[in-house]
Short mmCIF file of C-alpha atoms in Angstrom, two decimals:
data_model
loop_
_atom_site.label_atom_id
_atom_site.label_comp_id
_atom_site.label_asym_id
_atom_site.label_seq_id
_atom_site.Cartn_x
_atom_site.Cartn_y
_atom_site.Cartn_z
CA UNK A 22 -3.41 -15.16 13.61
CA UNK A 23 -2.04 -15.78 16.97
CA UNK A 24 -0.48 -13.11 19.34
CA UNK A 25 3.03 -14.52 18.95
CA UNK A 26 2.99 -14.07 15.17
CA UNK A 27 1.66 -10.65 15.45
CA UNK A 28 4.41 -9.69 17.98
CA UNK A 29 6.97 -11.24 15.58
CA UNK A 30 5.69 -9.05 12.75
CA UNK A 31 5.95 -5.89 14.88
CA UNK A 32 9.52 -6.84 15.79
CA UNK A 33 10.36 -7.38 12.10
CA UNK A 34 8.96 -3.93 11.24
CA UNK A 35 10.91 -2.33 14.08
CA UNK A 36 14.08 -4.04 12.99
CA UNK A 37 13.54 -2.64 9.42
CA UNK A 38 13.02 0.87 10.74
CA UNK A 39 16.05 0.67 13.01
CA UNK A 40 18.59 -0.18 10.28
CA UNK A 41 17.17 2.61 8.20
CA UNK A 42 17.44 5.10 10.94
CA UNK A 43 20.94 3.94 11.83
CA UNK A 44 21.98 4.40 8.10
CA UNK A 45 20.68 7.90 8.01
CA UNK A 46 22.30 8.69 11.38
CA UNK A 47 25.69 7.46 10.05
CA UNK A 48 25.36 9.82 7.11
CA UNK A 49 24.14 12.68 9.24
CA UNK A 50 27.16 12.32 11.52
CA UNK A 51 29.41 13.31 8.64
CA UNK A 52 28.12 16.86 8.97
CA UNK A 53 30.68 17.55 11.73
CA UNK A 54 33.50 17.05 9.30
CA UNK A 55 32.24 19.84 7.15
CA UNK A 56 33.52 23.18 8.31
CA UNK A 57 31.52 25.59 6.07
CA UNK A 58 27.86 26.25 7.06
CA UNK A 59 26.95 26.72 3.32
CA UNK A 60 28.59 23.27 2.53
CA UNK A 61 26.65 21.61 5.38
CA UNK A 62 23.41 23.00 3.87
CA UNK A 63 24.33 21.62 0.51
CA UNK A 64 25.16 18.22 2.12
CA UNK A 65 21.77 18.08 3.81
CA UNK A 66 20.12 18.05 0.42
CA UNK A 67 21.48 14.52 -0.10
CA UNK A 68 20.27 13.63 3.41
CA UNK A 69 16.71 14.80 2.42
CA UNK A 70 16.71 12.53 -0.64
CA UNK A 71 17.85 9.64 1.52
CA UNK A 72 15.19 10.57 4.13
CA UNK A 73 12.50 10.33 1.52
CA UNK A 74 13.89 7.08 0.18
CA UNK A 75 13.64 5.52 3.69
CA UNK A 76 10.18 6.84 4.17
CA UNK A 77 8.81 5.40 0.95
CA UNK A 78 10.97 2.27 1.26
CA UNK A 79 9.77 1.50 4.78
CA UNK A 80 6.15 2.22 3.82
CA UNK A 81 6.34 -0.26 0.98
CA UNK A 82 8.11 -2.92 3.20
CA UNK A 83 5.58 -2.48 6.00
CA UNK A 84 2.51 -2.81 3.88
CA UNK A 85 3.93 -5.74 1.89
CA UNK A 86 4.64 -7.38 5.22
CA UNK A 87 0.96 -6.80 6.19
CA UNK A 88 -0.24 -8.34 2.89
CA UNK A 89 2.04 -11.37 3.23
CA UNK A 90 0.85 -12.01 6.79
CA UNK A 91 -2.78 -12.06 5.67
CA UNK A 92 -1.96 -14.26 2.62
CA UNK A 93 -0.31 -16.73 4.94
CA UNK A 94 -3.60 -17.20 6.80
CA UNK A 95 -5.07 -18.94 3.71
CA UNK A 96 -8.38 -17.31 4.34
CA UNK A 97 -11.33 -17.57 1.92
CA UNK A 98 -12.59 -14.55 0.21
CA UNK A 99 -15.89 -14.66 1.98
CA UNK A 100 -14.05 -14.33 5.31
CA UNK A 101 -12.12 -11.13 4.52
CA UNK A 102 -13.41 -7.49 4.10
CA UNK A 103 -14.61 -6.53 0.65
CA UNK A 104 -11.59 -4.28 -0.05
CA UNK A 105 -9.15 -7.28 0.20
CA UNK A 106 -11.57 -9.60 -1.62
CA UNK A 107 -11.78 -7.16 -4.48
CA UNK A 108 -7.96 -6.68 -4.50
CA UNK A 109 -7.55 -10.46 -4.74
CA UNK A 110 -9.88 -10.66 -7.77
CA UNK A 111 -7.88 -8.38 -10.09
CA UNK A 112 -7.63 -11.05 -12.78
CA UNK A 113 -11.32 -11.93 -12.63
CA UNK A 114 -12.50 -8.40 -12.75
CA UNK A 115 -10.13 -7.62 -15.68
CA UNK A 116 -11.75 -10.37 -17.59
CA UNK A 117 -15.15 -9.37 -16.67
CA UNK A 118 -14.53 -5.71 -17.70
CA UNK A 119 -13.18 -6.73 -21.18
CA UNK A 120 -15.83 -5.64 -23.71
CA UNK A 121 -15.03 -8.71 -25.85
CA UNK A 122 -15.59 -11.23 -23.08
CA UNK A 123 -18.57 -13.45 -23.52
CA UNK A 124 -19.33 -16.32 -21.07
CA UNK A 125 -19.55 -19.86 -22.12
CA UNK A 126 -23.35 -20.21 -22.00
CA UNK A 127 -23.77 -17.14 -24.11
CA UNK A 128 -21.50 -18.66 -26.87
CA UNK A 129 -23.49 -21.93 -26.51
CA UNK A 130 -26.76 -20.24 -27.22
CA UNK A 131 -25.77 -17.78 -29.90
CA UNK A 132 -22.81 -19.56 -31.44
CA UNK A 133 -19.44 -18.07 -32.47
CA UNK A 134 -21.08 -15.05 -34.29
CA UNK A 135 -23.51 -13.71 -31.76
CA UNK A 136 -25.73 -10.71 -32.56
CA UNK A 137 -23.97 -7.32 -32.17
CA UNK A 138 -26.02 -6.21 -29.28
CA UNK A 139 -24.06 -4.47 -26.44
CA UNK A 140 -27.00 -4.55 -24.01
CA UNK A 141 -27.12 -8.31 -24.46
CA UNK A 142 -23.39 -8.54 -23.91
CA UNK A 143 -23.65 -6.66 -20.66
CA UNK A 144 -26.56 -8.76 -19.43
CA UNK A 145 -24.56 -11.86 -20.26
CA UNK A 146 -21.55 -10.68 -18.24
CA UNK A 147 -23.70 -9.57 -15.25
CA UNK A 148 -25.23 -13.13 -15.27
CA UNK A 149 -21.82 -14.68 -15.40
CA UNK A 150 -20.66 -12.58 -12.48
CA UNK A 151 -23.68 -13.65 -10.34
CA UNK A 152 -23.28 -17.28 -11.38
CA UNK A 153 -19.59 -17.24 -10.51
CA UNK A 154 -19.67 -15.08 -7.49
CA UNK A 155 -20.35 -17.88 -4.93
CA UNK A 156 -17.48 -19.93 -6.36
CA UNK A 157 -15.12 -16.89 -6.24
CA UNK A 158 -15.92 -16.25 -2.56
CA UNK A 159 -15.20 -19.89 -1.70
CA UNK A 160 -11.67 -19.68 -3.12
CA UNK A 161 -8.57 -18.86 -1.00
CA UNK A 162 -7.77 -15.17 -1.13
CA UNK A 163 -4.29 -14.11 -2.33
CA UNK A 164 -3.60 -10.36 -2.37
CA UNK A 165 -1.23 -9.61 -5.27
CA UNK A 166 2.03 -7.68 -4.48
CA UNK A 167 1.10 -4.83 -6.91
CA UNK A 168 -1.74 -3.75 -4.55
CA UNK A 169 1.00 -1.97 -2.61
CA UNK A 170 1.88 0.77 -4.95
CA UNK A 171 3.66 3.79 -3.63
CA UNK A 172 3.89 5.29 -7.13
CA UNK A 173 7.42 6.52 -6.44
CA UNK A 174 5.92 9.72 -5.15
CA UNK A 175 4.30 8.96 -1.77
CA UNK A 176 2.18 12.06 -1.30
CA UNK A 177 -0.81 12.00 1.24
CA UNK A 178 -3.26 11.15 -1.50
CA UNK A 179 -1.16 8.12 -2.62
CA UNK A 180 -0.93 6.98 0.96
CA UNK A 181 -4.67 7.35 1.43
CA UNK A 182 -5.27 5.31 -1.79
CA UNK A 183 -2.97 2.56 -0.40
CA UNK A 184 -4.77 2.43 2.85
CA UNK A 185 -8.14 2.27 1.08
CA UNK A 186 -6.98 -0.56 -1.19
CA UNK A 187 -6.06 -2.60 1.93
CA UNK A 188 -9.17 -1.83 3.87
CA UNK A 189 -7.39 0.16 6.50
CA UNK A 190 -8.69 3.58 7.96
CA UNK A 191 -7.93 6.01 5.07
CA UNK A 192 -7.49 9.04 7.45
CA UNK A 193 -4.79 7.38 9.73
CA UNK A 194 -2.16 9.86 8.68
CA UNK A 195 -4.22 12.95 8.14
CA UNK A 196 -2.47 14.84 10.88
CA UNK A 197 0.87 14.41 8.89
CA UNK A 198 -0.41 15.52 5.49
CA UNK A 199 1.23 18.95 5.48
CA UNK A 200 4.52 17.52 6.64
CA UNK A 201 4.45 14.69 4.14
CA UNK A 202 3.72 17.13 1.38
CA UNK A 203 6.73 19.24 2.49
CA UNK A 204 8.98 16.26 2.41
CA UNK A 205 7.89 15.11 -1.09
CA UNK A 206 8.06 18.58 -2.54
CA UNK A 207 11.52 19.19 -1.06
CA UNK A 208 12.76 15.90 -2.33
CA UNK A 209 11.37 16.51 -5.78
CA UNK A 210 12.79 20.03 -6.00
CA UNK A 211 16.27 18.68 -5.13
CA UNK A 212 15.96 15.68 -7.52
CA UNK A 213 14.75 17.99 -10.32
CA UNK A 214 17.46 20.67 -9.66
CA UNK A 215 15.02 23.32 -8.58
CA UNK A 216 16.36 23.40 -5.07
CA UNK A 217 19.74 24.99 -5.70
CA UNK A 218 20.13 26.38 -2.21
CA UNK A 219 20.99 24.08 0.66
CA UNK A 220 18.75 22.84 3.44
CA UNK A 221 19.25 24.41 6.89
CA UNK A 222 19.49 22.44 10.04
CA UNK A 223 16.04 23.29 11.47
CA UNK A 224 14.31 22.33 8.20
CA UNK A 225 16.08 18.98 8.01
CA UNK A 226 15.33 18.20 11.70
CA UNK A 227 11.59 18.95 11.09
CA UNK A 228 11.48 16.72 8.10
CA UNK A 229 13.45 13.90 9.89
CA UNK A 230 11.01 14.09 12.84
CA UNK A 231 8.04 13.85 10.51
CA UNK A 232 9.44 10.86 8.74
CA UNK A 233 10.27 9.16 12.15
CA UNK A 234 6.69 9.84 13.44
CA UNK A 235 4.97 8.57 10.29
CA UNK A 236 7.05 5.40 10.14
CA UNK A 237 6.31 4.69 13.80
CA UNK A 238 2.57 5.44 13.15
CA UNK A 239 2.69 2.81 10.36
CA UNK A 240 3.92 0.13 12.71
CA UNK A 241 1.22 0.89 15.22
CA UNK A 242 -1.39 0.84 12.59
CA UNK A 243 -0.40 -2.53 11.20
CA UNK A 244 0.03 -4.07 14.65
CA UNK A 245 -3.40 -2.80 15.73
CA UNK A 246 -4.98 -4.01 12.35
CA UNK A 247 -3.66 -7.61 12.91
CA UNK A 248 -4.63 -7.63 16.53
CA UNK A 249 -8.13 -6.44 15.87
CA UNK A 250 -8.39 -8.50 12.67
CA UNK A 251 -9.44 -5.60 10.55
CA UNK A 252 -8.84 -7.78 7.45
CA UNK A 253 -11.88 -9.95 8.30
CA UNK A 254 -15.49 -9.40 7.61
CA UNK A 255 -17.29 -8.22 10.76
CA UNK A 256 -19.19 -11.53 11.33
CA UNK A 257 -16.22 -13.85 10.73
CA UNK A 258 -13.95 -14.95 13.60
CA UNK A 259 -10.96 -17.09 12.81
CA UNK A 260 -9.36 -18.92 15.83
#
């Protein structure tokens, strides 16, 4: 992936983040029209819900963009790290993990009614995987969209799972874990009707700064991952 494309991807992510921040700013500016401090606090509850929506929405967009950029490189599975290779083989592994699956040679030897021997079935499937592995690794890798799953509740653990699935450093956002947890918990409490009181200005400013910092950190992470080609196996270099 050349530098121009990587820069273009970063600009795309920054543009996505800009419109989200501008939308939130527009909504936030309406606070000056509300005279009562209590009503301002109540209004901020809706801002927190929107803040979380932009946090999760941007995260989903950013990592989908990362996946699309790698897919467009048309790399072979043997060229990419094992996290991405495994993610691209969901269909193959699902078939392999099916207890009823029996490879072709097994059927040829034992017929349509093979002996009910689970150990023999397992041996057959393991042999099939070894036989097919070389062919699998020579195929073009396509990471499915569903690998990026924010689970509609983007807590630190969910974010870590997402990073792990994409072969990115899992502790990239560990310094934000407490803040992310506060944002998710506050949004859930508002959505579920548990947060009956409003949100004061200092609390909202803290949550807003956290979201801004995380979203900018996501851009830097993806930009660095593309520049350093973290999606490749260590011994592969693609020019």
